[in-house]
PDB file of C-alpha atoms in Angstrom:
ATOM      1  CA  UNK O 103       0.000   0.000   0.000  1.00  0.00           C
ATOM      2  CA  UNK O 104       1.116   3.515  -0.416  1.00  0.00           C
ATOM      3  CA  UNK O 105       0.622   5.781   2.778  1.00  0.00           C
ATOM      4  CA  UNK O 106       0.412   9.258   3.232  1.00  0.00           C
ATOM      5  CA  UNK O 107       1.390  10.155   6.789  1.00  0.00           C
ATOM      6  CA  UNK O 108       1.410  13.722   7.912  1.00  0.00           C
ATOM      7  CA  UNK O 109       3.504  14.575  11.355  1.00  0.00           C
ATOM      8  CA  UNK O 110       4.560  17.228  14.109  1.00  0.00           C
ATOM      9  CA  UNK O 111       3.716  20.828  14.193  1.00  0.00           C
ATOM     10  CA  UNK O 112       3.433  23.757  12.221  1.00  0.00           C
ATOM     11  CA  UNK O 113       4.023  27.333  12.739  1.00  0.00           C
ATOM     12  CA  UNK O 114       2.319  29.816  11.891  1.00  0.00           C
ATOM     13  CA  UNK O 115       4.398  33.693  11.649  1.00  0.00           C
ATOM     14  CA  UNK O 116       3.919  35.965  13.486  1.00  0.00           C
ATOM     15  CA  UNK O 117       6.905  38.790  12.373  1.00  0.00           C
ATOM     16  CA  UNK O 118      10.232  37.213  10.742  1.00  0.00           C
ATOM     17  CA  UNK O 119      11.416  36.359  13.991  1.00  0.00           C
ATOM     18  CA  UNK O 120       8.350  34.928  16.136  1.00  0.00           C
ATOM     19  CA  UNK O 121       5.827  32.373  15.415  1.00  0.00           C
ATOM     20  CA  UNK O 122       2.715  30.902  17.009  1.00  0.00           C
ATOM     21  CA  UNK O 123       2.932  26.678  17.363  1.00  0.00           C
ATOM     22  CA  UNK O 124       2.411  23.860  19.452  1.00  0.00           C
ATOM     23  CA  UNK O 125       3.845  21.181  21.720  1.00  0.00           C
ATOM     24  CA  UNK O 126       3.765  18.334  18.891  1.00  0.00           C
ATOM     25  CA  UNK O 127       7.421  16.155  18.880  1.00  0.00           C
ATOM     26  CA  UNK O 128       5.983  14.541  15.596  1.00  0.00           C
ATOM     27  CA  UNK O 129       7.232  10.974  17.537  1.00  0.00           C
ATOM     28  CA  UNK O 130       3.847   9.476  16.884  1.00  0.00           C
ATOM     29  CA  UNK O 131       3.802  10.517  13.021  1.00  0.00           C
ATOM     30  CA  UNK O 132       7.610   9.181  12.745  1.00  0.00           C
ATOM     31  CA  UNK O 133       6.609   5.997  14.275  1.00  0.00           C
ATOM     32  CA  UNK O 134       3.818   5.569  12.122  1.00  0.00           C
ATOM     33  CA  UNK O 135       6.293   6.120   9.138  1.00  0.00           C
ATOM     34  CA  UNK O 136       8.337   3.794  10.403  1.00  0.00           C
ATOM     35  CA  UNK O 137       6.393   0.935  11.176  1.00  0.00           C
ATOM     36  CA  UNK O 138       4.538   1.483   7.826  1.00  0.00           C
ATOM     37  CA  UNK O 139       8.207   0.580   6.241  1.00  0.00           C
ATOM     38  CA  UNK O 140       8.605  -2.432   8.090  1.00  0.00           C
ATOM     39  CA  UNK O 141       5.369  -4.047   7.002  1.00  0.00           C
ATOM     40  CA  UNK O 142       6.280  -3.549   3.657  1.00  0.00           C
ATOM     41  CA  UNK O 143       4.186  -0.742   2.338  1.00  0.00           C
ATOM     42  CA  UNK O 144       5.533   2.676   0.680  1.00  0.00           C
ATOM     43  CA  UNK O 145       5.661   6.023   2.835  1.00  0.00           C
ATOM     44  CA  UNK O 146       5.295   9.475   1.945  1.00  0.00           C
ATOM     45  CA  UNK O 147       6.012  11.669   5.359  1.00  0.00           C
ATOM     46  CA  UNK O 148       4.530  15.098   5.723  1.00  0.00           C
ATOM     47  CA  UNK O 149       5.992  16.745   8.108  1.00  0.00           C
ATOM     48  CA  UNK O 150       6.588  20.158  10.147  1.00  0.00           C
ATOM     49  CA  UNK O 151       9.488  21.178  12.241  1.00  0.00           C
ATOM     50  CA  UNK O 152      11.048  18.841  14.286  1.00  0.00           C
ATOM     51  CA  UNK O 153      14.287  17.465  16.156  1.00  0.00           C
ATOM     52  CA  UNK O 154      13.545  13.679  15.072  1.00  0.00           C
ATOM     53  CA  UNK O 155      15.826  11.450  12.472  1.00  0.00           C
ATOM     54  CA  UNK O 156      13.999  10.808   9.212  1.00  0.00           C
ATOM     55  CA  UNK O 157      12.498   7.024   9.100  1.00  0.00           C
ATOM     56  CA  UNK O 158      14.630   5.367   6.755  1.00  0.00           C
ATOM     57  CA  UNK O 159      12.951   4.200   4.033  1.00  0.00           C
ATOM     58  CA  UNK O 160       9.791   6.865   3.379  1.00  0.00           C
ATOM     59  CA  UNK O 161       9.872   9.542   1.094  1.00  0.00           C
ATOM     60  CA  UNK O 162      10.018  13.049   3.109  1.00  0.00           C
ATOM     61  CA  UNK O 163       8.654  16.181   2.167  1.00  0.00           C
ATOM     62  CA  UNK O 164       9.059  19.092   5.117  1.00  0.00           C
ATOM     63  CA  UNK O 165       6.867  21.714   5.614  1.00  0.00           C
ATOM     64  CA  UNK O 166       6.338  25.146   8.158  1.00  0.00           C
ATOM     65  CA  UNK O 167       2.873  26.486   8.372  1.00  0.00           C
ATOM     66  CA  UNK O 168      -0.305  25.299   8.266  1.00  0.00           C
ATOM     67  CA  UNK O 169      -1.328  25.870   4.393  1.00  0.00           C
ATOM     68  CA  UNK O 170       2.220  24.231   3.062  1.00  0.00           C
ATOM     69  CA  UNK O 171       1.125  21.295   4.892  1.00  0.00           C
ATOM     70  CA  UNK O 172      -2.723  21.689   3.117  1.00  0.00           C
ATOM     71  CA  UNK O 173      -1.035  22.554  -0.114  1.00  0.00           C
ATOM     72  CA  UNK O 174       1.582  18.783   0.566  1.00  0.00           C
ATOM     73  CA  UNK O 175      -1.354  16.747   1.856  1.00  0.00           C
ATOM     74  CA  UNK O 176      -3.705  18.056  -1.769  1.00  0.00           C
ATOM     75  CA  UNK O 177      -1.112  17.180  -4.063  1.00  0.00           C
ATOM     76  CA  UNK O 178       0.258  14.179  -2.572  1.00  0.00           C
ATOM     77  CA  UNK O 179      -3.576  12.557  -1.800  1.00  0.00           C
ATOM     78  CA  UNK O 180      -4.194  11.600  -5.288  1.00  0.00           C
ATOM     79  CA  UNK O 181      -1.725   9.157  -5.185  1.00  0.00           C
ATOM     80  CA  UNK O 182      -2.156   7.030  -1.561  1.00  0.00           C
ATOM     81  CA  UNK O 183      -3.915   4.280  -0.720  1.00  0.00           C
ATOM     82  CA  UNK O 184      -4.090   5.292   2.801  1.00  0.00           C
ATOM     83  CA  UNK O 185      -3.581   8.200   4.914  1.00  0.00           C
ATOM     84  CA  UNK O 186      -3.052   8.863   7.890  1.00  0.00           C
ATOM     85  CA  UNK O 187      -3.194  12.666   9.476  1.00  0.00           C
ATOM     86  CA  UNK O 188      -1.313  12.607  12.562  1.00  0.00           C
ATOM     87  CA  UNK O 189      -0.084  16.109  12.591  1.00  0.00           C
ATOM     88  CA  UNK O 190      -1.140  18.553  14.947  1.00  0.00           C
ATOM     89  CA  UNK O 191      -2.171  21.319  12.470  1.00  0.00           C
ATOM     90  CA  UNK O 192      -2.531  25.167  13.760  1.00  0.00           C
ATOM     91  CA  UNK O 193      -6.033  25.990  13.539  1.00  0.00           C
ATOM     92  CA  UNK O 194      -5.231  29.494  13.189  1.00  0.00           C
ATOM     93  CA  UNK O 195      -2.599  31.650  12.135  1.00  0.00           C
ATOM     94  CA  UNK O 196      -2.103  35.820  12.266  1.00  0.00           C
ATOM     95  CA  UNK O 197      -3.940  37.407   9.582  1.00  0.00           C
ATOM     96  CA  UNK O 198      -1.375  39.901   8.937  1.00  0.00           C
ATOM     97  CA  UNK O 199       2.454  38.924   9.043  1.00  0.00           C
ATOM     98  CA  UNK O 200       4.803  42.163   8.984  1.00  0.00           C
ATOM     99  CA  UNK O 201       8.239  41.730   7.283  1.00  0.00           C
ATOM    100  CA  UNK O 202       9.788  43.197   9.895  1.00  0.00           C
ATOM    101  CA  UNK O 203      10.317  42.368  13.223  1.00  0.00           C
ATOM    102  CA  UNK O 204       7.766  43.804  15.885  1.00  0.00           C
ATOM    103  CA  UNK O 205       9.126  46.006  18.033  1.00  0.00           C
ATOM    104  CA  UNK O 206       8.586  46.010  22.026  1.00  0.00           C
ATOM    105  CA  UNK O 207       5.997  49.108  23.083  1.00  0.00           C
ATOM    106  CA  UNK O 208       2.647  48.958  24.982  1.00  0.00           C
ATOM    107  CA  UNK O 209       1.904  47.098  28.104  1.00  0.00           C
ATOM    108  CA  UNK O 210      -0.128  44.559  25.931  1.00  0.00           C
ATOM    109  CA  UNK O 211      -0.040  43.527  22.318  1.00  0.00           C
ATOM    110  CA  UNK O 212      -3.521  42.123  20.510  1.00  0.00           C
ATOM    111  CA  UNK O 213      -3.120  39.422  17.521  1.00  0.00           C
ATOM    112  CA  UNK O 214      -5.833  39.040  15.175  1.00  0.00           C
ATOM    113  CA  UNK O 215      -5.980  35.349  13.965  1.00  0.00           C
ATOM    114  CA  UNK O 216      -8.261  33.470  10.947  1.00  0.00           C
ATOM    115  CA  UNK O 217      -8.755  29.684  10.594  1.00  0.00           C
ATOM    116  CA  UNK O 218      -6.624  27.297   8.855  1.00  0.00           C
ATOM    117  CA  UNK O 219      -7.418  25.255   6.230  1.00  0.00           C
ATOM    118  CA  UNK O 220      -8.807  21.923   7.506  1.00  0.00           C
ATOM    119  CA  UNK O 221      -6.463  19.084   6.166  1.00  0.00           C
ATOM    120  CA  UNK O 222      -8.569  16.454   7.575  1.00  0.00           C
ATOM    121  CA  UNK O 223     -11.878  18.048   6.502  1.00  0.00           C
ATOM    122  CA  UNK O 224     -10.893  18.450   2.896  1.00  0.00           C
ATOM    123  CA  UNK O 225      -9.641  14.969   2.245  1.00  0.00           C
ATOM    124  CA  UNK O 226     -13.228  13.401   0.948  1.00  0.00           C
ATOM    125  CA  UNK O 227     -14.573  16.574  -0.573  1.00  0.00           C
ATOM    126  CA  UNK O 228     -12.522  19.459  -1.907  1.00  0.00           C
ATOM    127  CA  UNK O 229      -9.501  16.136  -2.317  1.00  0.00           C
ATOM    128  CA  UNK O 230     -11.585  13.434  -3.746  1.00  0.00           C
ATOM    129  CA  UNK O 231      -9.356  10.972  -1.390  1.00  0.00           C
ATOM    130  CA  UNK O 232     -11.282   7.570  -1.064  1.00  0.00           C
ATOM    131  CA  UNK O 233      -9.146   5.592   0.235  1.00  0.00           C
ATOM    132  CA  UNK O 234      -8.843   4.393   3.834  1.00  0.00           C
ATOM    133  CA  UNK O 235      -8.780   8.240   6.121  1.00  0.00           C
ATOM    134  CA  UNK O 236      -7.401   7.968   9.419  1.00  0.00           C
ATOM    135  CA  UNK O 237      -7.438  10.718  11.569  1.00  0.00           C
ATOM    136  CA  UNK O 238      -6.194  11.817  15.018  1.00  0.00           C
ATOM    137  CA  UNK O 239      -7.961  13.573  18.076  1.00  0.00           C
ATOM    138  CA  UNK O 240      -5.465  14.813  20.948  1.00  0.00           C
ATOM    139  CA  UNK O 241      -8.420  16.162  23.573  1.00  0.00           C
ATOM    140  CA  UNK O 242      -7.828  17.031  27.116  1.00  0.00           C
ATOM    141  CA  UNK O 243     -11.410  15.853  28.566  1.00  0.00           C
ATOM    142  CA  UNK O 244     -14.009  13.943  26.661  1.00  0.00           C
ATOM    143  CA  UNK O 245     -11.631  12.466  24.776  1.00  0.00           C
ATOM    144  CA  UNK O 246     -13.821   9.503  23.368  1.00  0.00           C
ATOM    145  CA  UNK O 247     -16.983  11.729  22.260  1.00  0.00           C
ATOM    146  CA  UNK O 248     -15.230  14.430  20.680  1.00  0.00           C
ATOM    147  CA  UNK O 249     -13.502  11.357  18.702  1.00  0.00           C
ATOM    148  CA  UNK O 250     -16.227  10.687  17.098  1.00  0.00           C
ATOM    149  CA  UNK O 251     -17.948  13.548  15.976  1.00  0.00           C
ATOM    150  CA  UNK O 252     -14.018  14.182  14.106  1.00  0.00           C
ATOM    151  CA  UNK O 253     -14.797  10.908  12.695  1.00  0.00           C
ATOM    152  CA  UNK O 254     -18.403  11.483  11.710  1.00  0.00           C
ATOM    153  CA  UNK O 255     -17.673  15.078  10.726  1.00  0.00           C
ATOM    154  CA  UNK O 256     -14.950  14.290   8.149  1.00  0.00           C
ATOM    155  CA  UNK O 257     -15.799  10.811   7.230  1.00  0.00           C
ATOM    156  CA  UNK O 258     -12.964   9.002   8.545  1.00  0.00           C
ATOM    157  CA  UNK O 259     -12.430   5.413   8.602  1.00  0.00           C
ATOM    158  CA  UNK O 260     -10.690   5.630  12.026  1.00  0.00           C
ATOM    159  CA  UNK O 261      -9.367   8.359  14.313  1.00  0.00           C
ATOM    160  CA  UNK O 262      -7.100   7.640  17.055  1.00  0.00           C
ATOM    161  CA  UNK O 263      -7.901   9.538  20.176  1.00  0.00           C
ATOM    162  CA  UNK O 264      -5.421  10.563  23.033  1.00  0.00           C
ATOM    163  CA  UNK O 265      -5.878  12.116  26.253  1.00  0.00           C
ATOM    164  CA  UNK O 266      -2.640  14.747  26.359  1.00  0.00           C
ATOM    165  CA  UNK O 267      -3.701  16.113  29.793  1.00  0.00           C
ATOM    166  CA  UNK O 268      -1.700  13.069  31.134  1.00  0.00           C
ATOM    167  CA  UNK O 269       2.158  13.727  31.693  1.00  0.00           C
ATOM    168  CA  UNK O 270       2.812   9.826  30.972  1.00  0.00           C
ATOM    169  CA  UNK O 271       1.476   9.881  27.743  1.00  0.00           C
ATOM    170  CA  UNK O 272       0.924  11.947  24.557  1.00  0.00           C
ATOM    171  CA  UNK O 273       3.310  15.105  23.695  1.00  0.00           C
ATOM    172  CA  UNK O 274       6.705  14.145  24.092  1.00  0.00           C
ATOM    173  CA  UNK O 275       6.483  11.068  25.477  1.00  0.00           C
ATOM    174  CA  UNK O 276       7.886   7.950  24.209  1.00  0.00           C
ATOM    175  CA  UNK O 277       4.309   6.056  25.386  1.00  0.00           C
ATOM    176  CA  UNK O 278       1.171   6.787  24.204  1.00  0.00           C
ATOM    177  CA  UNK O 279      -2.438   5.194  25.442  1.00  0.00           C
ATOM    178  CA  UNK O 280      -4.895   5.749  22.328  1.00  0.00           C
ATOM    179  CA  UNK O 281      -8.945   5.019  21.876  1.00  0.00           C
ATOM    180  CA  UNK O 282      -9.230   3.578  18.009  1.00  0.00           C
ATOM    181  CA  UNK O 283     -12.793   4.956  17.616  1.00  0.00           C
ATOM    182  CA  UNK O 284     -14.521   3.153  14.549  1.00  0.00           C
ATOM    183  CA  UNK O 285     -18.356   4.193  13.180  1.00  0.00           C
ATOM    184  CA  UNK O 286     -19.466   1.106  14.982  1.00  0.00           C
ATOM    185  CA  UNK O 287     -17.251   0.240  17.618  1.00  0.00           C
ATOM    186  CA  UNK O 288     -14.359   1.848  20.226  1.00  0.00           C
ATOM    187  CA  UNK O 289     -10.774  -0.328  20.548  1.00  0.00           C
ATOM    188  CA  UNK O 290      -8.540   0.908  23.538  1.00  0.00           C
ATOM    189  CA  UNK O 291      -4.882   0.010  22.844  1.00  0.00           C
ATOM    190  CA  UNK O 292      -3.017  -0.056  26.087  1.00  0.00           C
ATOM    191  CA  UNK O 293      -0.230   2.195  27.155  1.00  0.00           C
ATOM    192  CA  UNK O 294       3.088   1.103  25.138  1.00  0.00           C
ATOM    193  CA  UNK O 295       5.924   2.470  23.535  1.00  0.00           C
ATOM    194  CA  UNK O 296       4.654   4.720  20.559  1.00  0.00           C
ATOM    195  CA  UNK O 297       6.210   1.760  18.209  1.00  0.00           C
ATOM    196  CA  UNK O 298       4.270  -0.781  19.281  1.00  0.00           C
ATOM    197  CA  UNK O 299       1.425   1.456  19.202  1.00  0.00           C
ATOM    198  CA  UNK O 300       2.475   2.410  15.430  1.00  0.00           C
ATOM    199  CA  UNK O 301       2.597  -1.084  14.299  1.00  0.00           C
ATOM    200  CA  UNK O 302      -1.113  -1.681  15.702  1.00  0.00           C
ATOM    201  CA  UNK O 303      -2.063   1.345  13.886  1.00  0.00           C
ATOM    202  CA  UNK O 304      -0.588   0.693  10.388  1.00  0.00           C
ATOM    203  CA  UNK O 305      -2.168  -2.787  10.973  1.00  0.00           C
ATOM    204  CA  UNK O 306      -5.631  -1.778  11.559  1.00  0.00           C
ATOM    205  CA  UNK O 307      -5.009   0.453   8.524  1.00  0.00           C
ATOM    206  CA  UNK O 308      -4.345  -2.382   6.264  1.00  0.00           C
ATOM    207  CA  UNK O 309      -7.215  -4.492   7.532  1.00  0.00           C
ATOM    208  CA  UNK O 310      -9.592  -1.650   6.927  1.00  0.00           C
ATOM    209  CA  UNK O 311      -8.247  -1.278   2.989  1.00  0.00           C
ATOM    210  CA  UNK O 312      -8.866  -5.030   2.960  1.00  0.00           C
ATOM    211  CA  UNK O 313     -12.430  -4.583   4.166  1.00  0.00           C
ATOM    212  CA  UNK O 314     -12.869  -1.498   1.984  1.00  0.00           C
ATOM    213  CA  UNK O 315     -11.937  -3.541  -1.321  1.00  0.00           C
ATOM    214  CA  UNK O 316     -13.612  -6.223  -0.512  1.00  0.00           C
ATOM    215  CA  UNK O 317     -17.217  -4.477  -0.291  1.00  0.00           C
ATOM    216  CA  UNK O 318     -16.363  -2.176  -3.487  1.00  0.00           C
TER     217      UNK O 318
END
């Protein structure tokens, strides 16, 4: 199978010097990648900014902000069997970026932010992707229901669900705990190392492009 797998952060500018982001290491998306390789199929990594060794094996395009990433993930779609949006996307971004850097002068500064595109959103309509979507949810209460309505919402296959209030798990971390929330059904995968977790991930992938052939 050919995968599309999207990972870490983005930033979004603020002034040549400054930029708005997030706590994302990109470890899950890298593991994915990685364990993706081992079972055999073909990678394509998205990914934003980080300090991680690129997977060997996949194919690597790098990205910044949050519409390079949109603009990657809309090219590359076309061509995978499978994808697999782990990234943790900015869902907004200044609406006006000086080219200059901001100088220090009042007491409080106010930015004036717009909405992203939505990766995982555009995959089955403005994309035309059908094959198997797989999305992720990183929630800090209510981590299971906001699941899935993502799911519903964007017409996933799967989303993987995380709880990143916990210190153990999540941003990071080496170990993850995740929720695989299917239209019909909820799998909890245990706390392990983020490879492990990978290779349980890429492996429900491939079962679900199994399942989705066979009813076409």
């Amino acid at each position: 199978m050919r995968f599309l797998i999207t990972a870490g952060p983005t930033r979004e500018a603020i002034d040549p010097v400054r930029y708005l982001t997030n706590r994302s290491s990109g470890k899950m998306g890298y593991c994915l990648a990685e364990a993706a390789v081992h079972e055999g199929h073909s990678v394509l990594l998205v990914s934003g900014p980080t300090s991680l060794y690129i997977p060997h094996g996949v194919d690597f395009l790098p990205v910044e902000s949050a519409q390079e990433m949109y603009d990657a993930v809309k090219n590359q779609a076309p061509y995978a069997d499978a994808a697999i949006l782990s990234a943790a996307v900015a869902d907004y971004r200044p609406v006006f970026v000086p080219d200059r850097k901001i100088k220090k002068t009042g007491e409080r500064m106010v930015l004036e932010l717009e909405r992203t595109g939505d990766i995982l959103g555009s995959m089955r309509t403005e994309f035309g992707f059908s094959g198997v979507l797989i999305g992720f949810a990183a929630e800090t209460h209510d981590v299971e229901d906001y699941a899935r309505g993502k799911l519903e919402r964007k017409r996933c296959d799967m989303v993987v669900a995380n709880d990143v209030s916990r210190s153990d798990i999540g941003f990071d971390s080496s170990e993850n705990e995740v929720m695989l929330v299917y239209p019909d059904r909820t799998e909890l995968l245990e706390k392990a190392p983020k490879t492990q977790i990978a290779l349980r991930i890429i492996e429900r992938a491939s079962r679900l492009a199994q399942e989705k052939e066979a009813s076409c």
